[in-house]
Amino acid sequence: MKNIVELFMRMHVEEEAMAPNQFTFGSILKGCTISRNLKLGGVVHGSCIKFGIDLDPFIATTLVDMYAKLGRIEYSLKIFSQAPIKDVVNWTAMIAGLIHHGQEDMAKNLFLDMLRCGVEPVSVTFVSLAKIFNEPRMLNEAKQVHGLIFKHCMELDALLGSALIAMYGKCGSTDDAFRLSTRLQSKDVISHTALLVAYAQNGFDHDAMIMFHGMIDENMKIDSFAIAAVLGACSGLKASKAGKELHAYAIRKGFISDISVRNSLITMYAKCAEVQKASTMFDMMHVQDVISWTAMLACYVQNGYGEEALIHFRCMIRMGLKPDMFSITGALRACATIATHGSGGQIHTWAIKTGLQMNISVENALVTMYAKCGCIHDSYGLFECMPHKDIVTWNAIIAGFSQHGFGKEALALFRHMKYQGFQPDDFTFLAVIVACSHAGLVNDGIRYFKSMHETYELEPKMEHYACMVDLFGRAGRLNDAKKFIDSMPIEPELPVWEALLAACKIHGDIRLGKLAAVKILRLRPEQPSTYALLSNIYASLGEWDKKAEVLTMMKDQGVKKEPSRSWIEIRGIVHGFAIEDKSHPQTPQVYSKLEELKIKMEEMGYVADTNFVLHDIEQEQKEYSLLHHSEKLAVAFGLISTAKGSPLRIMKNLRVCGDCHTAMKLISKIEDRVIVLRDTNRFHHFVHGVCSCQDYW
């Protein structure tokens, strides 16, 4: 730009000085746009006014384009409105500028004004317009735009054809994208890449992989967009080997420096559960944008590293990056995973400050977060205040009430959702059947399951079948559960047999329990919970030799049982406890509080139920072990660390045992506290000696 300005000045001072014309100023303005020099652009604009050429159609178009690309769309609109003559180039530049700034509705209205003024659109106009239609709900409008192109007898060149293919891909119509690609007379790498991206965006991952290999076989010049798209397909397929091959290909071809390729590699490794490789890729990046940070955040959340995800999110903020909708929702999912209500509230505050709370995806994530952190009333309050709701919103609140054991309330919400005109989907029915299971509403569960196919033409998935087995199993109808499995139209998979084994543990059915365990171990011999449940069934019936055999099998397979752990968050810090844990700095006070509680519980008639100690040890040892279960330690710590009357929220990684369940009811009455306990299956709300599950869990 310095050289350009010097040349411009020489035009005035040399002997044969020449007056600049519109093409002179047009070139300088384009240079200002490319170099993103808004200040100089304003000076040149002033010179255009001085020379009386600012309203020239060519200059007006260049100014509209410059101000739009440099972030001053209001200047573009003012210049456009003042132009006395507007040709198709002016209109197209203004439409493109509005789309660039996310003003899609204004751009559509401007396009309609253009048609009403009798200005014929050109190919580039439609290339810009196609970018507006990027959601499945906009498919009909997208097709109308395609129809206008035919109406104007416009030739589908490679550029316009690629834009339309991309449009159909974003609208979720891969069939239309493919049909259009077959009609293009001129095909190039851009049109092929557009179809490849459409496949990857809509879950046609195998087709995307085939398309990519075809492009290589035809010696097409692959670009970074194609690499990023096919890495997305590898993510969908969880094809780690193919992803690593693409990683090597990107290095060989020099694409590894492209930030979109690196971000796609982080996502691919995340989906393939290779967290360390994703982290290494992130650390190696010289430039990390918000997308990079969000991809790494999602990696931690997807793979169960909730605490690491929150640390990563806080570091992102300290780096001065402004979180977007995706990073906020990712952080909220992390809070939901580890039930950190305090951190979730802080992120909620951050979302309000940044204006992101009104985004429906963020609001949905907040509804889920509060529900999973044990604050179902906060979750419902937020749900009620939402000005706009979608099916995800309804699914989140129905699932929340289901997990908290409020089955009838969940079903009432389901009926209200249908009354509001929302069509239930797979996730809705999953939440509804879970609600029936936790509330013991077996007949209602059967009816809703049947209605999936008969009324809504939805094919049940493995998760739905597993929930039905759980529904029968919790109610003690184990034979009905087995008959249901035998009648399944698809081969039962791991979740189905796990649900049956868990029910056999509750009701002490060794015969069916062994059958379920055998099926699970054939499918996944390294599954530790299977050995644990089967050994617990034997232990609960006093068959210690059989339990020892199962533990030996477990040892031979190199499988380790997951130890019982409980967590409680106090003033933003998460404290963890194991059975008979003495590692906490306040262990003496915690153990003292438990002894105090034991005396008060015994005065109320409590007798330790040693049937839940699944070890062949002396009675006194059993009682000691029971008193120091991880959830009891967490509750005792919460009682000595918080103000009287404040609620306690505890998370446990395994199912709560019957003795602890009884103790929690008594403690809630003794201490006059609300205790919310989240285990692997559901939430328990203990209030004044009563649990929300009504002792059915």
XYZ file of C-alpha atoms in Angstrom:
697
model
C 0.000 0.000 0.000
C 2.924 2.324 0.650
C 4.069 1.913 -2.975
C 0.532 2.474 -4.242
C 0.191 5.745 -2.303
C 3.580 6.954 -3.619
C 2.504 6.274 -7.224
C -0.792 8.063 -6.576
C 1.051 11.147 -5.253
C 3.375 11.221 -8.289
C 0.321 11.529 -10.543
C -0.209 15.002 -9.032
C 3.320 16.399 -8.714
C 5.092 15.337 -11.894
C 5.267 17.737 -14.866
C 2.598 15.943 -16.849
C 0.242 15.532 -13.889
C -2.772 13.398 -14.580
C -6.132 13.552 -12.842
C -7.070 10.192 -11.316
C -10.239 8.573 -12.634
C -12.636 5.949 -11.256
C -10.321 3.100 -12.218
C -7.423 4.673 -10.333
C -9.468 5.021 -7.173
C -11.026 1.581 -7.715
C -7.587 -0.041 -7.716
C -6.542 1.771 -4.538
C -9.796 0.855 -2.774
C -9.334 -2.801 -3.678
C -5.833 -2.594 -2.225
C -7.278 -1.161 0.999
C -9.713 -4.079 1.152
C -7.011 -6.709 0.637
C -4.665 -5.119 3.194
C -7.614 -4.451 5.578
C -6.596 -0.789 5.837
C -9.870 0.886 6.797
C -8.222 4.199 7.715
C -6.622 4.634 4.287
C -9.848 3.450 2.662
C -11.682 6.299 4.368
C -9.091 8.819 3.106
C -9.446 7.500 -0.467
C -13.253 7.655 -0.113
C -12.868 11.331 0.799
C -10.731 11.899 -2.319
C -13.443 10.252 -4.430
C -15.964 12.737 -3.046
C -13.523 15.600 -3.711
C -13.146 14.546 -7.366
C -16.915 14.031 -7.686
C -16.787 10.358 -8.629
C -18.040 8.775 -5.397
C -21.448 8.024 -6.977
C -19.945 6.419 -10.072
C -21.424 2.851 -10.256
C -17.968 1.249 -10.330
C -16.675 3.289 -7.351
C -19.923 2.836 -5.406
C -19.696 -0.928 -5.827
C -16.052 -0.968 -4.749
C -16.850 1.144 -1.682
C -19.796 -1.096 -0.745
C -17.536 -4.148 -1.012
C -14.678 -2.539 0.947
C -16.755 -1.318 3.885
C -18.630 -4.634 4.115
C -15.419 -6.660 4.194
C -13.789 -4.309 6.697
C -16.685 -4.535 9.163
C -18.584 -1.289 8.481
C -21.742 -2.638 6.867
C -23.687 0.516 7.868
C -21.418 2.574 5.542
C -22.041 0.070 2.740
C -25.794 0.455 3.133
C -25.559 4.269 3.134
C -23.437 4.354 -0.042
C -25.713 1.818 -1.751
C -28.864 3.783 -0.900
C -27.340 7.064 -2.215
C -26.152 5.610 -5.546
C -28.331 7.171 -8.299
C -27.704 4.294 -10.690
C -27.684 0.715 -9.425
C -26.668 -2.051 -11.790
C -26.540 -5.786 -11.038
C -22.981 -5.460 -9.743
C -24.086 -2.923 -7.081
C -26.981 -5.096 -5.972
C -24.842 -8.245 -5.862
C -22.077 -6.532 -3.855
C -24.615 -5.254 -1.306
C -26.315 -8.666 -1.007
C -22.913 -10.372 -0.546
C -21.951 -7.818 2.112
C -25.141 -8.372 4.112
C -24.685 -12.150 3.979
C -21.068 -11.753 5.118
C -22.365 -9.904 8.203
C -25.055 -12.478 8.993
C -27.930 -10.222 7.862
C -29.636 -13.019 5.898
C -33.196 -11.703 6.124
C -32.126 -8.245 4.946
C -30.185 -9.848 2.081
C -33.248 -11.852 0.995
C -35.422 -8.738 1.073
C -32.827 -6.820 -0.927
C -32.765 -9.597 -3.534
C -36.556 -9.361 -3.858
C -36.266 -5.558 -4.226
C -33.719 -6.144 -6.966
C -36.158 -8.356 -8.874
C -38.980 -5.824 -8.385
C -36.721 -3.107 -9.846
C -36.332 -5.220 -12.982
C -32.610 -5.908 -12.485
C -31.707 -9.344 -13.839
C -29.536 -11.353 -11.424
C -26.348 -12.953 -12.681
C -24.574 -16.173 -11.711
C -22.506 -14.473 -8.982
C -25.702 -13.099 -7.389
C -27.013 -16.629 -6.902
C -23.621 -17.870 -5.681
C -23.870 -15.328 -2.841
C -27.576 -15.979 -2.220
C -27.071 -19.748 -1.916
C -24.993 -19.198 1.237
C -28.097 -18.044 3.124
C -29.816 -21.421 3.004
C -27.820 -23.511 5.447
C -30.358 -25.414 7.576
C -32.741 -28.311 6.821
C -35.769 -26.107 7.611
C -34.760 -23.836 4.704
C -34.830 -26.567 2.064
C -38.050 -25.356 0.401
C -36.663 -21.820 0.059
C -33.427 -23.255 -1.316
C -35.382 -25.094 -3.994
C -37.194 -21.864 -4.880
C -33.821 -20.199 -5.502
C -32.815 -23.128 -7.696
C -36.095 -22.671 -9.583
C -35.341 -18.976 -10.165
C -32.031 -19.956 -11.769
C -33.929 -22.128 -14.262
C -36.500 -19.371 -14.775
C -33.733 -16.963 -15.770
C -32.275 -19.611 -18.125
C -28.949 -19.379 -16.371
C -26.218 -21.851 -17.228
C -24.995 -23.960 -14.331
C -21.252 -23.429 -14.554
C -18.850 -25.120 -12.116
C -18.924 -22.184 -9.654
C -22.728 -21.824 -9.468
C -23.221 -25.603 -9.533
C -20.794 -26.018 -6.624
C -22.602 -23.301 -4.643
C -25.947 -25.083 -5.136
C -24.468 -28.467 -4.186
C -23.077 -26.897 -0.998
C -26.486 -25.288 -0.353
C -28.334 -28.609 -0.628
C -25.714 -30.262 1.574
C -26.226 -27.689 4.341
C -29.998 -28.104 4.011
C -29.588 -31.853 4.580
C -30.717 -32.936 1.096
C -27.824 -35.077 -0.077
C -29.981 -36.659 -2.796
C -30.592 -33.245 -4.406
C -26.889 -32.450 -4.126
C -25.965 -35.711 -5.862
C -28.581 -35.311 -8.639
C -27.357 -31.794 -9.300
C -23.742 -32.971 -9.493
C -24.636 -35.467 -12.225
C -26.172 -32.684 -14.361
C -23.173 -30.379 -14.319
C -21.560 -30.227 -17.730
C -18.402 -28.701 -16.309
C -17.043 -30.434 -13.213
C -13.930 -29.458 -11.331
C -12.315 -29.976 -7.957
C -14.642 -27.354 -6.406
C -17.830 -29.184 -7.396
C -16.365 -32.534 -6.314
C -15.304 -31.052 -2.980
C -18.762 -29.511 -2.498
C -20.378 -32.945 -2.904
C -17.754 -34.529 -0.642
C -18.544 -31.952 2.066
C -22.298 -32.569 1.600
C -21.776 -36.296 2.177
C -19.653 -35.718 5.282
C -22.052 -33.144 6.770
C -25.036 -35.477 6.483
C -23.543 -38.689 7.816
C -22.835 -40.385 4.476
C -19.305 -41.072 5.632
C -18.632 -44.126 3.447
C -19.735 -42.167 0.355
C -17.446 -39.307 1.353
C -14.489 -41.690 1.653
C -15.249 -43.260 -1.752
C -15.593 -39.790 -3.295
C -12.240 -38.714 -1.879
C -10.418 -41.792 -3.189
C -12.046 -41.216 -6.594
C -10.728 -37.650 -6.650
C -7.224 -38.933 -5.918
C -7.517 -41.603 -8.644
C -8.504 -38.882 -11.135
C -5.420 -36.850 -10.113
C -7.553 -33.912 -8.997
C -5.855 -31.137 -7.082
C -7.014 -31.841 -3.531
C -7.389 -28.759 -1.318
C -7.672 -28.204 2.429
C -11.504 -28.183 2.295
C -11.530 -31.726 0.917
C -9.017 -32.908 3.532
C -11.046 -31.359 6.372
C -14.278 -32.882 5.032
C -12.922 -36.407 4.681
C -11.405 -36.169 8.162
C -14.956 -35.412 9.310
C -16.056 -38.641 7.622
C -13.319 -40.537 9.493
C -14.648 -38.991 12.707
C -18.142 -40.250 11.949
C -16.865 -43.751 11.181
C -14.392 -43.638 14.106
C -11.898 -44.845 11.528
C -8.659 -44.183 13.386
C -6.446 -45.969 10.849
C -7.855 -44.054 7.866
C -7.609 -40.825 9.869
C -3.931 -41.425 10.582
C -3.313 -42.121 6.890
C -4.975 -38.804 6.053
C -2.831 -37.125 8.704
C 0.266 -38.446 6.940
C -1.174 -37.397 3.540
C -1.772 -33.867 4.841
C 1.854 -33.673 6.031
C 3.200 -34.940 2.680
C 1.081 -32.532 0.632
C 1.750 -29.514 2.834
C -1.798 -29.113 4.206
C -0.834 -29.660 7.829
C -0.234 -25.924 8.327
C -3.867 -25.175 7.414
C -5.788 -24.426 10.618
C -9.022 -26.079 9.385
C -7.131 -29.324 8.699
C -5.532 -29.248 12.151
C -8.902 -28.580 13.789
C -10.400 -31.498 11.867
C -7.542 -33.737 13.013
C -8.239 -32.811 16.662
C -11.923 -33.709 16.160
C -11.052 -36.975 14.393
C -8.715 -38.120 17.170
C -11.318 -37.065 19.754
C -14.046 -39.178 18.125
C -11.620 -42.117 17.940
C -10.969 -41.757 21.726
C -7.296 -40.880 21.157
C -7.206 -37.955 23.562
C -3.415 -37.805 23.836
C -2.980 -37.515 20.050
C -5.636 -34.787 19.919
C -3.880 -32.922 22.742
C -0.496 -33.248 21.006
C -1.980 -31.886 17.779
C -3.478 -28.936 19.677
C -0.193 -28.158 21.485
C 1.741 -28.245 18.191
C -0.431 -25.557 16.597
C 1.369 -22.216 16.259
C -1.978 -20.445 15.865
C -5.010 -21.616 17.849
C -8.367 -20.013 17.117
C -11.664 -20.381 18.973
C -12.511 -23.417 16.823
C -9.253 -25.126 17.868
C -9.931 -24.518 21.556
C -13.549 -25.649 21.194
C -12.516 -28.832 19.350
C -10.120 -29.716 22.174
C -12.782 -28.873 24.761
C -15.221 -31.204 22.977
C -12.520 -33.893 22.920
C -12.249 -33.833 26.714
C -16.027 -33.840 27.207
C -16.689 -36.689 24.738
C -14.098 -38.902 26.391
C -15.190 -38.336 29.994
C -12.503 -35.833 31.037
C -14.895 -33.311 32.574
C -12.410 -31.660 34.941
C -9.801 -31.290 32.177
C -12.479 -29.737 29.947
C -13.267 -27.060 32.539
C -9.569 -26.318 33.120
C -9.181 -25.985 29.335
C -12.197 -23.633 29.144
C -10.824 -21.377 31.906
C -7.431 -21.309 30.189
C -9.157 -20.308 26.949
C -10.726 -17.305 28.692
C -7.390 -16.332 30.303
C -5.827 -16.341 26.828
C -8.248 -13.546 25.906
C -10.346 -15.606 23.502
C -14.078 -14.937 23.519
C -15.984 -18.230 23.823
C -18.697 -18.782 21.236
C -21.920 -20.800 21.379
C -20.094 -24.105 20.823
C -17.457 -23.590 23.528
C -20.100 -22.451 26.043
C -22.274 -25.523 25.378
C -19.187 -27.760 25.578
C -18.237 -26.329 28.963
C -21.811 -26.773 30.205
C -21.747 -30.431 29.098
C -18.534 -30.847 31.117
C -20.293 -29.431 34.190
C -23.177 -31.840 33.610
C -20.782 -34.790 33.320
C -19.126 -34.211 36.697
C -22.130 -32.490 38.330
C -20.307 -29.268 39.212
C -23.214 -26.975 39.944
C -20.983 -24.070 41.014
C -18.948 -24.053 37.797
C -22.140 -24.432 35.767
C -23.604 -21.357 37.462
C -20.454 -19.354 36.676
C -20.644 -20.320 33.004
C -24.339 -19.395 33.020
C -23.331 -15.936 34.284
C -20.676 -15.711 31.560
C -23.290 -16.609 28.927
C -25.573 -13.826 30.203
C -22.735 -11.259 30.134
C -21.769 -12.154 26.565
C -25.366 -12.250 25.345
C -25.150 -15.942 24.437
C -27.776 -17.115 26.917
C -30.552 -16.295 24.436
C -29.089 -18.758 21.937
C -31.387 -21.789 21.988
C -28.477 -24.274 21.952
C -26.964 -22.599 25.021
C -30.347 -22.539 26.759
C -30.832 -26.248 26.019
C -27.381 -27.010 27.430
C -28.266 -25.014 30.571
C -31.514 -26.963 31.039
C -29.540 -30.228 30.803
C -26.702 -28.980 33.032
C -28.957 -27.913 35.912
C -30.896 -31.178 35.696
C -27.741 -33.317 35.768
C -26.301 -31.267 38.636
C -29.343 -32.171 40.741
C -31.147 -28.821 40.373
C -34.258 -29.981 38.543
C -36.287 -26.987 39.784
C -33.719 -24.553 38.359
C -33.768 -26.562 35.139
C -37.552 -26.350 34.899
C -37.568 -22.642 35.798
C -35.164 -21.930 32.933
C -37.265 -24.108 30.600
C -40.414 -22.158 31.491
C -38.719 -18.803 30.770
C -37.422 -19.796 27.336
C -39.178 -17.713 24.651
C -38.539 -20.340 21.980
C -38.359 -24.100 22.402
C -37.435 -26.883 19.986
C -37.605 -30.673 20.254
C -34.158 -30.695 21.924
C -35.515 -28.406 24.664
C -38.470 -30.701 25.365
C -36.261 -33.801 25.299
C -33.861 -32.182 27.793
C -36.557 -31.342 30.366
C -38.406 -34.664 29.962
C -35.118 -36.551 30.389
C -34.321 -34.399 33.422
C -37.576 -35.254 35.197
C -37.127 -38.917 34.185
C -33.648 -39.144 35.713
C -34.871 -37.450 38.890
C -37.581 -40.059 39.313
C -40.507 -37.718 38.658
C -42.091 -40.083 36.150
C -45.622 -38.705 36.205
C -44.356 -35.150 35.725
C -42.196 -36.325 32.795
C -45.197 -37.979 31.140
C -47.300 -34.853 31.702
C -44.593 -32.812 29.927
C -44.604 -35.336 27.085
C -48.353 -34.900 26.617
C -47.983 -31.109 26.756
C -45.203 -31.252 24.170
C -47.485 -33.092 21.740
C -50.278 -30.602 22.463
C -47.873 -27.807 21.492
C -47.446 -29.480 18.095
C -43.965 -30.992 18.520
C -43.351 -34.398 16.964
C -41.528 -36.770 19.355
C -38.310 -38.401 18.123
C -36.082 -41.299 19.244
C -34.653 -39.330 22.158
C -38.102 -38.313 23.386
C -39.256 -41.916 23.631
C -36.021 -42.925 25.323
C -36.692 -40.358 28.063
C -40.364 -41.393 28.308
C -39.591 -45.113 28.713
C -36.909 -44.289 31.322
C -39.546 -42.244 33.190
C -41.913 -45.220 33.172
C -39.101 -47.531 34.319
C -38.062 -45.359 37.265
C -41.672 -44.807 38.349
C -42.710 -48.474 37.992
C -45.272 -47.624 35.260
C -44.845 -50.881 33.350
C -48.094 -50.808 31.361
C -47.546 -47.175 30.341
C -44.020 -48.044 29.222
C -45.291 -50.920 27.071
C -47.928 -48.649 25.497
C -45.462 -45.879 24.673
C -42.960 -48.375 23.246
C -45.586 -49.802 20.910
C -46.685 -46.324 19.827
C -43.189 -45.564 18.525
C -43.720 -47.706 15.466
C -47.509 -47.874 15.280
C -48.239 -44.145 15.680
C -45.009 -42.291 14.855
C -43.338 -44.739 12.435
C -40.117 -44.699 14.461
C -38.047 -47.855 14.557
C -36.853 -48.648 18.111
C -33.076 -48.687 18.571
C -30.977 -50.839 20.864
C -31.250 -48.229 23.623
C -35.059 -48.466 23.544
C -34.958 -52.263 23.819
C -32.522 -52.006 26.741
C -34.866 -49.561 28.509
C -37.772 -51.981 28.080
C -35.713 -54.794 29.628
C -34.895 -52.410 32.486
C -38.609 -51.556 32.811
C -39.541 -55.231 33.287
C -36.459 -55.985 35.380
C -36.959 -53.224 37.959
C -40.530 -54.412 38.461
C -39.260 -57.947 39.165
C -40.797 -59.333 35.971
C -37.601 -61.081 34.894
C -39.364 -63.766 32.874
C -41.177 -61.043 30.902
C -37.829 -59.356 30.358
C -36.362 -62.584 28.951
C -39.410 -63.154 26.729
C -39.079 -59.592 25.449
C -35.409 -60.191 24.573
C -36.301 -63.423 22.759
C -38.943 -61.591 20.691
C -36.628 -58.763 19.586
C -36.469 -58.386 15.771
C -32.758 -57.548 15.992
C -29.876 -59.334 17.704
C -29.603 -58.165 21.354
C -26.432 -56.210 22.041
C -24.500 -55.242 25.146
C -26.949 -52.682 26.672
C -29.813 -55.221 26.635
C -27.872 -57.925 28.489
C -26.432 -55.360 30.922
C -29.964 -54.232 31.809
C -31.001 -57.855 32.431
C -27.914 -58.570 34.569
C -28.524 -55.456 36.694
C -32.125 -56.586 37.293
C -30.920 -60.067 38.267
C -28.583 -58.449 40.808
C -31.493 -56.515 42.364
C -33.764 -59.571 42.585
C -31.095 -62.258 43.171
C -31.845 -64.397 40.095
C -28.669 -66.457 39.580
C -29.972 -68.469 36.594
C -30.802 -65.494 34.385
C -27.882 -63.516 35.807
C -25.379 -66.153 34.663
C -27.015 -66.252 31.208
C -26.763 -62.467 30.862
C -23.174 -62.468 32.141
C -22.121 -65.119 29.619
C -23.671 -63.105 26.776
C -21.910 -59.908 27.908
C -18.524 -61.595 28.309
C -18.783 -63.024 24.800
C -19.426 -59.546 23.424
C -16.925 -57.730 25.645
C -14.723 -59.942 27.849
C -12.909 -56.902 29.281
C -16.116 -55.427 30.801
C -15.351 -55.047 34.567
C -18.947 -54.300 35.658
C -20.111 -57.739 34.444
C -17.704 -59.617 36.696
C -18.547 -57.250 39.554
C -22.317 -57.732 39.225
C -22.071 -61.518 38.893
C -19.724 -61.770 41.885
C -22.091 -59.546 43.878
C -25.038 -61.825 43.078
C -23.122 -64.799 44.487
C -21.940 -62.760 47.493
C -25.463 -61.568 48.335
C -26.560 -65.237 48.499
C -23.514 -66.227 50.579
C -21.944 -68.335 47.817
C -18.402 -67.185 48.498
C -16.713 -69.973 46.519
C -18.608 -68.977 43.374
C -17.708 -65.343 43.968
C -14.033 -66.318 44.281
C -14.256 -68.164 40.931
C -15.616 -65.047 39.223
C -12.879 -62.869 40.734
C -10.256 -65.385 39.544
C -11.690 -65.202 36.017
C -11.513 -61.430 36.288
C -7.865 -61.564 37.323
C -7.005 -63.997 34.516
C -8.525 -61.597 31.979
C -6.519 -58.707 33.435
C -9.718 -56.815 34.258
C -9.815 -54.467 37.240
C -13.015 -53.644 39.109
C -13.942 -49.972 39.191
C -13.703 -48.818 42.824
C -16.669 -47.056 44.395
C -16.187 -43.287 44.558
C -18.348 -40.311 45.497
C -17.879 -36.575 44.916
C -19.241 -33.414 46.466
C -18.604 -29.831 45.342
C -17.991 -27.283 48.097
C -17.384 -23.646 47.138
C -16.245 -24.536 43.636
C -13.850 -27.317 44.716
C -14.739 -30.973 44.052
C -13.849 -33.373 46.899
C -13.675 -37.114 46.173
C -13.999 -40.074 48.546
C -13.504 -43.849 48.282
C -14.709 -46.576 50.676
C -12.989 -46.200 54.089
C -11.037 -43.289 52.605
C -8.608 -41.557 54.988
C -6.724 -39.426 52.495
C -8.796 -36.258 52.929
C -7.216 -33.538 55.141
C -10.377 -33.397 57.267
C -10.679 -37.170 57.764
C -10.811 -36.982 61.621
C -13.731 -34.535 61.541
C -15.528 -36.568 58.837
C -15.197 -39.846 60.775
C -16.263 -38.128 63.996
C -19.379 -36.748 62.278
C -20.264 -40.231 60.999
C -20.014 -41.701 64.515
C -22.304 -38.939 65.758
C -24.797 -39.653 62.961
C -24.662 -43.407 63.622
C -25.750 -42.884 67.261
C -28.642 -40.632 66.218
C -29.729 -43.057 63.449
C -29.707 -45.997 65.875
C -31.929 -44.006 68.209
C -34.394 -43.801 65.299
C -34.275 -47.594 64.816
C -31.492 -47.901 62.258
C -29.763 -51.289 62.028
C -26.854 -51.662 59.580
C -27.895 -53.964 56.729
C -24.728 -56.022 56.373
C -26.183 -57.930 53.414
C -24.774 -55.076 51.336
C -21.208 -55.859 52.443
C -20.219 -58.344 49.783
C -17.089 -59.650 51.533
C -16.689 -62.695 53.792
C -15.573 -60.807 56.916
C -16.642 -60.512 60.561
C -19.890 -58.728 61.490
C -18.094 -55.852 63.212
C -15.900 -55.293 60.181
C -18.983 -55.313 57.967
C -20.636 -52.602 60.060
C -17.459 -50.499 60.013
C -17.190 -50.839 56.219
C -20.863 -49.888 55.750
C -20.543 -46.782 57.891
C -17.624 -45.590 55.759
C -19.065 -46.080 52.295
C -17.983 -43.304 49.931
C -21.374 -41.569 49.765
C -21.645 -41.457 53.575
C -18.164 -39.907 53.792
C -19.169 -37.306 51.194
C -22.358 -36.453 53.107
C -20.501 -36.140 56.413
C -17.940 -33.833 54.823
C -20.746 -31.768 53.298
C -22.465 -31.430 56.671
C -19.360 -30.089 58.421
C -18.404 -27.806 55.503
C -21.673 -26.004 54.693
C -24.191 -23.809 56.459
C -27.135 -25.435 58.222
C -30.150 -25.897 55.968
C -28.239 -25.694 52.686
C -28.760 -28.609 50.263
C -26.049 -31.216 49.605
C -25.450 -32.603 46.116
C -23.409 -35.794 45.774
C -22.400 -37.810 42.737
C -21.502 -41.519 42.858
C -19.952 -43.613 40.099
C -21.854 -46.806 41.026
C -25.387 -47.678 42.119
C -26.187 -46.577 45.677
C -26.510 -49.534 48.056
C -29.640 -50.206 50.113
C -28.006 -49.441 53.460
C -26.729 -46.058 52.261
C -30.167 -45.312 50.823
C -31.744 -45.949 54.239
C -29.049 -43.902 55.988
C -29.527 -40.946 53.623
C -33.235 -40.814 54.437
C -32.502 -40.724 58.168
C -29.677 -38.180 57.851
C -31.900 -35.847 55.827
C -34.383 -35.924 58.731
C -31.800 -35.646 61.529
C -29.964 -32.710 59.932
C -33.034 -31.148 58.280
C -31.183 -31.082 54.962
C -32.140 -31.797 51.366
C -29.686 -34.406 50.051
C -29.560 -35.006 46.308
C -27.613 -38.125 45.349
C -26.867 -38.953 41.715
C -25.752 -42.529 41.015
C -25.272 -44.300 37.680
C -29.004 -44.858 37.209
C -30.854 -41.843 38.544
C -31.193 -39.066 41.112
C -32.461 -39.578 44.661
C -33.927 -36.566 46.509
C -33.905 -37.188 50.262
C -36.176 -34.755 52.128
C -37.378 -35.126 55.757
C -36.713 -38.862 55.794
C -38.346 -39.659 52.443
C -36.737 -40.362 49.054
C -38.250 -39.237 45.769
C -37.835 -42.770 44.376
C -40.324 -44.103 46.953
C -37.801 -46.908 47.585
C -38.248 -48.162 44.016
C -34.921 -47.995 42.237
